[in-house]
PDB file of C-alpha atoms in Angstrom:
ATOM      1  CA  MET A   1     107.458  94.120  91.799  1.00  0.00           C
ATOM      2  CA  THR A   2     111.158  93.867  92.522  1.00  0.00           C
ATOM      3  CA  ALA A   3     111.401  94.809  96.196  1.00  0.00           C
ATOM      4  CA  THR A   4     108.107  93.861  97.722  1.00  0.00           C
ATOM      5  CA  THR A   5     107.615  92.386 101.168  1.00  0.00           C
ATOM      6  CA  THR A   6     105.611  89.501 102.497  1.00  0.00           C
ATOM      7  CA  ALA A   7     102.978  89.557 105.206  1.00  0.00           C
ATOM      8  CA  THR A   8     105.458  88.074 107.700  1.00  0.00           C
ATOM      9  CA  GLY A   9     108.128  90.651 106.908  1.00  0.00           C
ATOM     10  CA  ALA A  10     105.892  93.602 106.101  1.00  0.00           C
ATOM     11  CA  THR A  11     106.622  97.175 107.059  1.00  0.00           C
ATOM     12  CA  ALA A  12     104.830  98.728 110.038  1.00  0.00           C
ATOM     13  CA  LEU A  13     103.867 102.402 110.156  1.00  0.00           C
ATOM     14  CA  THR A  14     103.062 104.186 113.410  1.00  0.00           C
ATOM     15  CA  GLY A  15     102.400 107.695 114.637  1.00  0.00           C
ATOM     16  CA  THR A  16     102.944 108.504 118.308  1.00  0.00           C
ATOM     17  CA  GLY A  17     101.804 111.605 120.190  1.00  0.00           C
ATOM     18  CA  LEU A  18     101.261 113.581 116.993  1.00  0.00           C
ATOM     19  CA  HIS A  19     100.323 117.255 117.257  1.00  0.00           C
ATOM     20  CA  LEU A  20      99.118 118.373 113.825  1.00  0.00           C
ATOM     21  CA  GLY A  21      97.807 121.608 112.408  1.00  0.00           C
ATOM     22  CA  TYR A  22      98.124 124.402 109.894  1.00  0.00           C
ATOM     23  CA  GLY A  23      99.454 127.635 111.289  1.00  0.00           C
ATOM     24  CA  ASP A  24      97.375 128.513 114.336  1.00  0.00           C
ATOM     25  CA  ARG A  25      94.680 125.955 113.534  1.00  0.00           C
ATOM     26  CA  VAL A  26      95.095 122.783 115.569  1.00  0.00           C
ATOM     27  CA  VAL A  27      93.761 119.631 113.901  1.00  0.00           C
ATOM     28  CA  ALA A  28      94.965 116.901 116.273  1.00  0.00           C
ATOM     29  CA  GLU A  29      96.768 116.613 119.597  1.00  0.00           C
ATOM     30  CA  ASN A  30      98.405 113.510 121.071  1.00  0.00           C
ATOM     31  CA  LEU A  31      97.224 111.437 118.126  1.00  0.00           C
ATOM     32  CA  ASP A  32      98.404 107.819 118.147  1.00  0.00           C
ATOM     33  CA  LEU A  33      98.124 105.655 115.025  1.00  0.00           C
ATOM     34  CA  ASP A  34      99.174 102.005 114.992  1.00  0.00           C
ATOM     35  CA  LEU A  35      98.794 100.691 111.455  1.00  0.00           C
ATOM     36  CA  PRO A  36      99.181  96.911 111.068  1.00  0.00           C
ATOM     37  CA  ALA A  37     102.002  95.723 108.856  1.00  0.00           C
ATOM     38  CA  GLY A  38     100.978  93.882 105.705  1.00  0.00           C
ATOM     39  CA  LYS A  39      97.317  94.858 106.061  1.00  0.00           C
ATOM     40  CA  VAL A  40      94.899  97.311 104.448  1.00  0.00           C
ATOM     41  CA  THR A  41      93.906 100.065 106.872  1.00  0.00           C
ATOM     42  CA  ALA A  42      91.147 102.606 106.199  1.00  0.00           C
ATOM     43  CA  LEU A  43      90.908 105.935 108.028  1.00  0.00           C
ATOM     44  CA  VAL A  44      87.226 106.868 108.276  1.00  0.00           C
ATOM     45  CA  GLY A  45      85.248 109.676 109.872  1.00  0.00           C
ATOM     46  CA  PRO A  46      83.249 112.827 109.087  1.00  0.00           C
ATOM     47  CA  ASN A  47      84.574 115.669 106.984  1.00  0.00           C
ATOM     48  CA  ALA A  48      87.344 117.721 108.609  1.00  0.00           C
ATOM     49  CA  CYS A  49      87.993 115.131 111.331  1.00  0.00           C
ATOM     50  CA  GLY A  50      91.728 114.960 110.545  1.00  0.00           C
ATOM     51  CA  LYS A  51      91.937 111.880 108.281  1.00  0.00           C
ATOM     52  CA  SER A  52      93.806 113.469 105.392  1.00  0.00           C
ATOM     53  CA  THR A  53      95.902 115.569 107.778  1.00  0.00           C
ATOM     54  CA  ALA A  54      96.996 112.377 109.538  1.00  0.00           C
ATOM     55  CA  LEU A  55      97.860 110.764 106.200  1.00  0.00           C
ATOM     56  CA  ARG A  56      99.913 113.813 105.201  1.00  0.00           C
ATOM     57  CA  ALA A  57     101.870 113.476 108.446  1.00  0.00           C
ATOM     58  CA  LEU A  58     102.450 109.765 107.790  1.00  0.00           C
ATOM     59  CA  ALA A  59     103.842 110.709 104.362  1.00  0.00           C
ATOM     60  CA  ARG A  60     106.006 113.524 105.838  1.00  0.00           C
ATOM     61  CA  LEU A  61     104.172 116.159 103.820  1.00  0.00           C
ATOM     62  CA  LEU A  62     103.133 117.770 107.108  1.00  0.00           C
ATOM     63  CA  LYS A  63     105.606 118.129 109.945  1.00  0.00           C
ATOM     64  CA  PRO A  64     104.148 117.445 113.407  1.00  0.00           C
ATOM     65  CA  THR A  65     104.805 120.092 116.016  1.00  0.00           C
ATOM     66  CA  ALA A  66     105.228 117.219 118.466  1.00  0.00           C
ATOM     67  CA  GLY A  67     105.384 113.449 118.244  1.00  0.00           C
ATOM     68  CA  ALA A  68     106.933 111.208 115.608  1.00  0.00           C
ATOM     69  CA  VAL A  69     106.118 108.879 112.732  1.00  0.00           C
ATOM     70  CA  HIS A  70     108.061 105.631 112.538  1.00  0.00           C
ATOM     71  CA  LEU A  71     108.521 103.330 109.567  1.00  0.00           C
ATOM     72  CA  ASP A  72     109.396 100.116 111.369  1.00  0.00           C
ATOM     73  CA  ALA A  73     111.936 101.417 113.904  1.00  0.00           C
ATOM     74  CA  GLU A  74     113.040 104.501 111.961  1.00  0.00           C
ATOM     75  CA  ASP A  75     111.792 108.023 112.603  1.00  0.00           C
ATOM     76  CA  ILE A  76     110.911 109.265 109.116  1.00  0.00           C
ATOM     77  CA  ALA A  77     111.873 112.823 110.087  1.00  0.00           C
ATOM     78  CA  GLY A  78     115.523 111.789 109.859  1.00  0.00           C
ATOM     79  CA  LEU A  79     115.357 109.917 106.574  1.00  0.00           C
ATOM     80  CA  PRO A  80     116.725 111.527 103.395  1.00  0.00           C
ATOM     81  CA  ALA A  81     113.890 112.291 100.965  1.00  0.00           C
ATOM     82  CA  ARG A  82     115.096 109.791  98.403  1.00  0.00           C
ATOM     83  CA  GLU A  83     115.421 107.010 100.965  1.00  0.00           C
ATOM     84  CA  LEU A  84     111.884 107.660 102.220  1.00  0.00           C
ATOM     85  CA  ALA A  85     110.595 107.594  98.621  1.00  0.00           C
ATOM     86  CA  LEU A  86     112.112 104.125  98.249  1.00  0.00           C
ATOM     87  CA  LYS A  87     110.085 102.909 101.216  1.00  0.00           C
ATOM     88  CA  LEU A  88     106.799 104.810 101.079  1.00  0.00           C
ATOM     89  CA  ALA A  89     104.593 105.978  98.197  1.00  0.00           C
ATOM     90  CA  LEU A  90     101.700 108.448  98.404  1.00  0.00           C
ATOM     91  CA  LEU A  91      98.789 108.995  96.042  1.00  0.00           C
ATOM     92  CA  PRO A  92      97.345 112.405  97.044  1.00  0.00           C
ATOM     93  CA  GLN A  93      93.709 113.484  96.697  1.00  0.00           C
ATOM     94  CA  SER A  94      94.105 115.485  93.495  1.00  0.00           C
ATOM     95  CA  PRO A  95      97.327 114.530  91.716  1.00  0.00           C
ATOM     96  CA  SER A  96      98.356 116.627  88.740  1.00  0.00           C
ATOM     97  CA  ALA A  97     100.316 115.755  85.619  1.00  0.00           C
ATOM     98  CA  PRO A  98     101.740 117.678  82.652  1.00  0.00           C
ATOM     99  CA  GLU A  99      99.237 118.190  79.869  1.00  0.00           C
ATOM    100  CA  GLY A 100      99.446 115.562  77.146  1.00  0.00           C
ATOM    101  CA  ILE A 101     101.619 113.099  79.096  1.00  0.00           C
ATOM    102  CA  THR A 102     101.105 109.489  78.092  1.00  0.00           C
ATOM    103  CA  VAL A 103     100.110 106.792  80.544  1.00  0.00           C
ATOM    104  CA  ARG A 104     103.431 104.980  80.283  1.00  0.00           C
ATOM    105  CA  ASP A 105     105.435 108.176  80.759  1.00  0.00           C
ATOM    106  CA  LEU A 106     103.451 109.024  83.884  1.00  0.00           C
ATOM    107  CA  VAL A 107     103.848 105.534  85.377  1.00  0.00           C
ATOM    108  CA  ALA A 108     107.577 105.668  84.586  1.00  0.00           C
ATOM    109  CA  ARG A 109     107.893 108.706  86.857  1.00  0.00           C
ATOM    110  CA  GLY A 110     107.425 106.324  89.764  1.00  0.00           C
ATOM    111  CA  ARG A 111     110.942 105.077  89.067  1.00  0.00           C
ATOM    112  CA  THR A 112     112.516 108.494  89.765  1.00  0.00           C
ATOM    113  CA  PRO A 113     113.727 107.626  93.315  1.00  0.00           C
ATOM    114  CA  HIS A 114     115.593 104.622  91.906  1.00  0.00           C
ATOM    115  CA  GLN A 115     117.690 106.655  89.464  1.00  0.00           C
ATOM    116  CA  ARG A 116     121.295 107.704  90.197  1.00  0.00           C
ATOM    117  CA  TRP A 117     123.876 109.579  88.208  1.00  0.00           C
ATOM    118  CA  TRP A 118     125.677 106.237  87.786  1.00  0.00           C
ATOM    119  CA  ARG A 119     122.463 104.254  87.242  1.00  0.00           C
ATOM    120  CA  GLN A 120     120.295 105.619  84.492  1.00  0.00           C
ATOM    121  CA  TRP A 121     117.094 104.113  83.092  1.00  0.00           C
ATOM    122  CA  SER A 122     117.486 100.409  82.384  1.00  0.00           C
ATOM    123  CA  SER A 123     115.582  97.374  81.146  1.00  0.00           C
ATOM    124  CA  ALA A 124     114.890  96.559  84.806  1.00  0.00           C
ATOM    125  CA  ASP A 125     112.984  99.843  85.135  1.00  0.00           C
ATOM    126  CA  ASP A 126     111.027  99.002  81.992  1.00  0.00           C
ATOM    127  CA  ALA A 127     110.116  95.647  83.494  1.00  0.00           C
ATOM    128  CA  VAL A 128     108.840  97.252  86.715  1.00  0.00           C
ATOM    129  CA  VAL A 129     106.705  99.719  84.723  1.00  0.00           C
ATOM    130  CA  ASP A 130     105.337  96.854  82.629  1.00  0.00           C
ATOM    131  CA  ARG A 131     104.369  94.930  85.756  1.00  0.00           C
ATOM    132  CA  ALA A 132     102.707  97.994  87.289  1.00  0.00           C
ATOM    133  CA  LEU A 133     100.655  98.533  84.137  1.00  0.00           C
ATOM    134  CA  GLU A 134      99.659  94.864  84.022  1.00  0.00           C
ATOM    135  CA  ALA A 135      98.776  94.753  87.725  1.00  0.00           C
ATOM    136  CA  THR A 136      96.423  97.717  87.362  1.00  0.00           C
ATOM    137  CA  GLY A 137      94.874  96.640  84.069  1.00  0.00           C
ATOM    138  CA  THR A 138      96.199  99.707  82.254  1.00  0.00           C
ATOM    139  CA  ALA A 139      98.729  98.121  79.878  1.00  0.00           C
ATOM    140  CA  GLU A 140      96.408  98.628  76.905  1.00  0.00           C
ATOM    141  CA  LEU A 141      96.267 102.346  77.751  1.00  0.00           C
ATOM    142  CA  ALA A 142     100.042 102.827  77.839  1.00  0.00           C
ATOM    143  CA  ALA A 143     100.303 104.907  74.655  1.00  0.00           C
ATOM    144  CA  ARG A 144      97.253 107.050  75.308  1.00  0.00           C
ATOM    145  CA  SER A 145      97.246 110.529  76.796  1.00  0.00           C
ATOM    146  CA  LEU A 146      96.149 110.715  80.419  1.00  0.00           C
ATOM    147  CA  ASP A 147      93.782 113.541  79.411  1.00  0.00           C
ATOM    148  CA  GLU A 148      91.733 111.141  77.266  1.00  0.00           C
ATOM    149  CA  LEU A 149      90.905 108.701  80.046  1.00  0.00           C
ATOM    150  CA  SER A 150      87.857 108.339  82.272  1.00  0.00           C
ATOM    151  CA  GLY A 151      88.078 109.040  85.991  1.00  0.00           C
ATOM    152  CA  GLY A 152      88.317 105.354  86.852  1.00  0.00           C
ATOM    153  CA  GLN A 153      91.021 104.749  84.266  1.00  0.00           C
ATOM    154  CA  ARG A 154      93.050 107.732  85.450  1.00  0.00           C
ATOM    155  CA  GLN A 155      92.863 106.551  89.047  1.00  0.00           C
ATOM    156  CA  ARG A 156      94.203 103.144  88.027  1.00  0.00           C
ATOM    157  CA  VAL A 157      97.062 104.860  86.185  1.00  0.00           C
ATOM    158  CA  TRP A 158      97.966 106.940  89.245  1.00  0.00           C
ATOM    159  CA  ILE A 159      97.990 103.772  91.351  1.00  0.00           C
ATOM    160  CA  ALA A 160     100.233 102.174  88.700  1.00  0.00           C
ATOM    161  CA  MET A 161     102.676 105.064  89.109  1.00  0.00           C
ATOM    162  CA  ALA A 162     102.712 104.520  92.883  1.00  0.00           C
ATOM    163  CA  LEU A 163     103.292 100.801  92.299  1.00  0.00           C
ATOM    164  CA  ALA A 164     106.188 101.534  89.960  1.00  0.00           C
ATOM    165  CA  GLN A 165     107.801 103.376  92.858  1.00  0.00           C
ATOM    166  CA  ASP A 166     108.078  99.861  94.330  1.00  0.00           C
ATOM    167  CA  THR A 167     107.672 100.587  98.034  1.00  0.00           C
ATOM    168  CA  ALA A 168     106.630  98.442 100.979  1.00  0.00           C
ATOM    169  CA  VAL A 169     104.052 101.027 102.120  1.00  0.00           C
ATOM    170  CA  LEU A 170     101.347 102.638  99.969  1.00  0.00           C
ATOM    171  CA  LEU A 171      99.289 105.622 101.168  1.00  0.00           C
ATOM    172  CA  LEU A 172      96.102 106.562  99.281  1.00  0.00           C
ATOM    173  CA  ASP A 173      94.216 109.750 100.075  1.00  0.00           C
ATOM    174  CA  GLU A 174      90.569 109.293  99.030  1.00  0.00           C
ATOM    175  CA  PRO A 175      91.320 107.052  96.037  1.00  0.00           C
ATOM    176  CA  THR A 176      87.605 106.711  95.192  1.00  0.00           C
ATOM    177  CA  THR A 177      86.729 110.427  95.151  1.00  0.00           C
ATOM    178  CA  TYR A 178      84.701 111.511  92.084  1.00  0.00           C
ATOM    179  CA  LEU A 179      84.224 107.893  90.973  1.00  0.00           C
ATOM    180  CA  ASP A 180      80.867 106.213  90.487  1.00  0.00           C
ATOM    181  CA  LEU A 181      80.066 103.114  92.542  1.00  0.00           C
ATOM    182  CA  ALA A 182      81.278 100.636  89.919  1.00  0.00           C
ATOM    183  CA  HIS A 183      84.637 102.412  89.595  1.00  0.00           C
ATOM    184  CA  GLN A 184      84.936 102.726  93.384  1.00  0.00           C
ATOM    185  CA  VAL A 185      84.581  98.970  93.727  1.00  0.00           C
ATOM    186  CA  ASP A 186      86.994  98.475  90.827  1.00  0.00           C
ATOM    187  CA  VAL A 187      89.717 100.557  92.483  1.00  0.00           C
ATOM    188  CA  LEU A 188      89.238  98.973  95.918  1.00  0.00           C
ATOM    189  CA  GLU A 189      89.305  95.470  94.439  1.00  0.00           C
ATOM    190  CA  LEU A 190      92.627  96.418  92.881  1.00  0.00           C
ATOM    191  CA  VAL A 191      93.983  97.660  96.225  1.00  0.00           C
ATOM    192  CA  ALA A 192      92.910  94.416  97.919  1.00  0.00           C
ATOM    193  CA  GLU A 193      94.515  92.325  95.165  1.00  0.00           C
ATOM    194  CA  LEU A 194      97.794  94.228  95.463  1.00  0.00           C
ATOM    195  CA  ASN A 195      97.833  93.692  99.204  1.00  0.00           C
ATOM    196  CA  ARG A 196      97.115  89.970  98.881  1.00  0.00           C
ATOM    197  CA  ALA A 197      99.771  89.553  96.196  1.00  0.00           C
ATOM    198  CA  ASP A 198     102.747  90.783  98.214  1.00  0.00           C
ATOM    199  CA  GLY A 199     101.716  91.780 101.725  1.00  0.00           C
ATOM    200  CA  ARG A 200     102.143  95.474 100.987  1.00  0.00           C
ATOM    201  CA  THR A 201     101.065  97.744 103.866  1.00  0.00           C
ATOM    202  CA  VAL A 202      98.259  99.994 102.597  1.00  0.00           C
ATOM    203  CA  VAL A 203      96.716 102.967 104.395  1.00  0.00           C
ATOM    204  CA  MET A 204      93.855 104.824 102.711  1.00  0.00           C
ATOM    205  CA  VAL A 205      91.418 107.564 103.581  1.00  0.00           C
ATOM    206  CA  LEU A 206      87.843 106.634 102.647  1.00  0.00           C
ATOM    207  CA  HIS A 207      84.505 108.398 103.045  1.00  0.00           C
ATOM    208  CA  GLU A 208      82.257 105.443 102.273  1.00  0.00           C
ATOM    209  CA  LEU A 209      82.045 103.448 105.510  1.00  0.00           C
ATOM    210  CA  ASN A 210      80.483 100.333 103.985  1.00  0.00           C
ATOM    211  CA  LEU A 211      83.217 100.061 101.382  1.00  0.00           C
ATOM    212  CA  ALA A 212      85.836 100.606 104.085  1.00  0.00           C
ATOM    213  CA  CYS A 213      84.307  97.761 106.094  1.00  0.00           C
ATOM    214  CA  ARG A 214      84.363  95.508 103.060  1.00  0.00           C
ATOM    215  CA  TYR A 215      87.892  96.152 101.803  1.00  0.00           C
ATOM    216  CA  ALA A 216      89.944  97.057 104.879  1.00  0.00           C
ATOM    217  CA  ASP A 217      91.410  94.616 107.381  1.00  0.00           C
ATOM    218  CA  HIS A 218      91.710  97.384 109.960  1.00  0.00           C
ATOM    219  CA  LEU A 219      89.679 100.541 110.542  1.00  0.00           C
ATOM    220  CA  VAL A 220      90.658 103.717 112.331  1.00  0.00           C
ATOM    221  CA  ALA A 221      87.530 105.752 113.091  1.00  0.00           C
ATOM    222  CA  MET A 222      88.326 109.410 113.776  1.00  0.00           C
ATOM    223  CA  ARG A 223      86.449 112.434 115.030  1.00  0.00           C
ATOM    224  CA  ASP A 224      87.698 115.899 115.968  1.00  0.00           C
ATOM    225  CA  GLY A 225      91.325 114.925 115.499  1.00  0.00           C
ATOM    226  CA  ARG A 226      91.209 111.877 117.751  1.00  0.00           C
ATOM    227  CA  VAL A 227      90.828 108.140 117.338  1.00  0.00           C
ATOM    228  CA  VAL A 228      87.428 106.985 118.557  1.00  0.00           C
ATOM    229  CA  ALA A 229      88.019 103.303 117.813  1.00  0.00           C
ATOM    230  CA  ALA A 230      90.488 101.125 115.919  1.00  0.00           C
ATOM    231  CA  GLY A 231      90.443  97.471 114.968  1.00  0.00           C
ATOM    232  CA  PRO A 232      88.915  94.968 112.546  1.00  0.00           C
ATOM    233  CA  PRO A 233      85.603  96.221 111.100  1.00  0.00           C
ATOM    234  CA  THR A 234      83.674  93.249 112.499  1.00  0.00           C
ATOM    235  CA  GLU A 235      84.829  94.148 116.003  1.00  0.00           C
ATOM    236  CA  ILE A 236      84.396  97.923 116.127  1.00  0.00           C
ATOM    237  CA  VAL A 237      81.593  98.920 113.748  1.00  0.00           C
ATOM    238  CA  THR A 238      78.438  99.131 115.848  1.00  0.00           C
ATOM    239  CA  PRO A 239      75.389 101.413 115.921  1.00  0.00           C
ATOM    240  CA  GLU A 240      77.008 103.206 118.841  1.00  0.00           C
ATOM    241  CA  LEU A 241      80.199 103.873 116.894  1.00  0.00           C
ATOM    242  CA  VAL A 242      78.275 105.189 113.877  1.00  0.00           C
ATOM    243  CA  ARG A 243      76.292 107.495 116.164  1.00  0.00           C
ATOM    244  CA  ASP A 244      79.369 108.713 118.045  1.00  0.00           C
ATOM    245  CA  VAL A 245      81.499 109.308 114.947  1.00  0.00           C
ATOM    246  CA  PHE A 246      78.933 110.448 112.360  1.00  0.00           C
ATOM    247  CA  ASP A 247      75.962 111.651 114.492  1.00  0.00           C
ATOM    248  CA  LEU A 248      73.897 109.163 112.514  1.00  0.00           C
ATOM    249  CA  PRO A 249      71.350 106.737 113.937  1.00  0.00           C
ATOM    250  CA  ALA A 250      71.838 103.473 112.084  1.00  0.00           C
ATOM    251  CA  ALA A 251      71.477  99.732 112.226  1.00  0.00           C
ATOM    252  CA  VAL A 252      74.495  97.532 111.560  1.00  0.00           C
ATOM    253  CA  ILE A 253      73.891  94.161 109.949  1.00  0.00           C
ATOM    254  CA  THR A 254      76.118  91.557 108.344  1.00  0.00           C
ATOM    255  CA  CYS A 255      76.544  92.005 104.602  1.00  0.00           C
ATOM    256  CA  PRO A 256      75.056  88.915 102.918  1.00  0.00           C
ATOM    257  CA  VAL A 257      77.735  89.055 100.189  1.00  0.00           C
ATOM    258  CA  ALA A 258      80.976  89.874 102.005  1.00  0.00           C
ATOM    259  CA  GLY A 259      80.142  88.984 105.612  1.00  0.00           C
ATOM    260  CA  THR A 260      81.382  92.414 106.720  1.00  0.00           C
ATOM    261  CA  PRO A 261      79.450  95.082 108.668  1.00  0.00           C
ATOM    262  CA  LEU A 262      76.811  96.889 106.617  1.00  0.00           C
ATOM    263  CA  VAL A 263      75.557 100.222 107.962  1.00  0.00           C
ATOM    264  CA  ILE A 264      71.872 101.003 107.311  1.00  0.00           C
ATOM    265  CA  PRO A 265      71.002 104.628 108.195  1.00  0.00           C
ATOM    266  CA  GLU A 266      67.728 105.002 110.088  1.00  0.00           C
ATOM    267  CA  GLY A 267      67.133 108.600 109.070  1.00  0.00           C
ATOM    268  CA  GLY A 268      68.740 112.012 109.078  1.00  0.00           C
ATOM    269  CA  ARG A 269      71.687 113.085 111.180  1.00  0.00           C
ATOM    270  CA  ARG A 270      70.863 113.508 114.838  1.00  0.00           C
ATOM    271  CA  PRO A 271      71.668 117.040 116.093  1.00  0.00           C
ATOM    272  CA  ARG A 272      74.123 117.192 118.953  1.00  0.00           C
ATOM    273  CA  GLY A 273      72.079 119.727 120.934  1.00  0.00           C
ATOM    274  CA  PRO A 274      68.399 119.900 121.974  1.00  0.00           C
ATOM    275  CA  VAL A 275      65.895 120.015 119.145  1.00  0.00           C
ATOM    276  CA  GLY A 276      63.386 122.864 119.231  1.00  0.00           C
ATOM    277  CA  HIS A 277      59.660 122.404 118.542  1.00  0.00           C
ATOM    278  CA  MET A 278      58.336 123.118 115.061  1.00  0.00           C
ATOM    279  CA  THR A 279      55.797 125.923 114.837  1.00  0.00           C
ATOM    280  CA  GLY A 280      53.402 127.223 112.216  1.00  0.00           C
TER     281      GLY A 280
END
């Protein structure tokens, strides 16, 4: 892409003392997030633990009632919308597109922040769109309608649109949702390749802990709106962490393929309170 960064000059994203919620419902208080520059970070945890809420705050879709999000040294609250869109791209959980839009037209929408009244669409924009399509393996789909594609293909196209935005930071909210295992791996391999290619800072919300361990350099394990542990998967993923975060008794072994932690559940979820005796 035209304005990518390298691992040594990558963009850091941090959240400090974040108070997050929706109306009267508090999701997180005093939440600190330190997301390594030039790395792939996965936010993991049980449903409703605050992962997607935290990502929305990092993308400035949700305004904290206290605390701040910084992109390098800049508080994103003070950045003009267009300037932020030139630095940070977000792929939400359930993106929507106009009916009948072609793949290339959708990916081209990623160039919107780069347009000015004195700088209209150019051959340089075409080149960026071409590279985004090639990088995501969707070039052969360019003329097809988005409606015709499989779930895995559509997800690659949405990632291509985010790539065409050409930002140093990429946020992905559950990019593997509704995909079968093969397509999940396909999408996460793509994310890893994009990170290796240009040192782009990637933050994604994932539900599948084993895939997060395999494809993320850094994990943030959350529960009840707080960070339980953060660090490289090999350092923080233990049976104790899985029990504390997911209420799940499990063994943790080393994956024989990737060398990353592999969580093997021992049985059903362990209730938090005392278990009564069965009768009858």
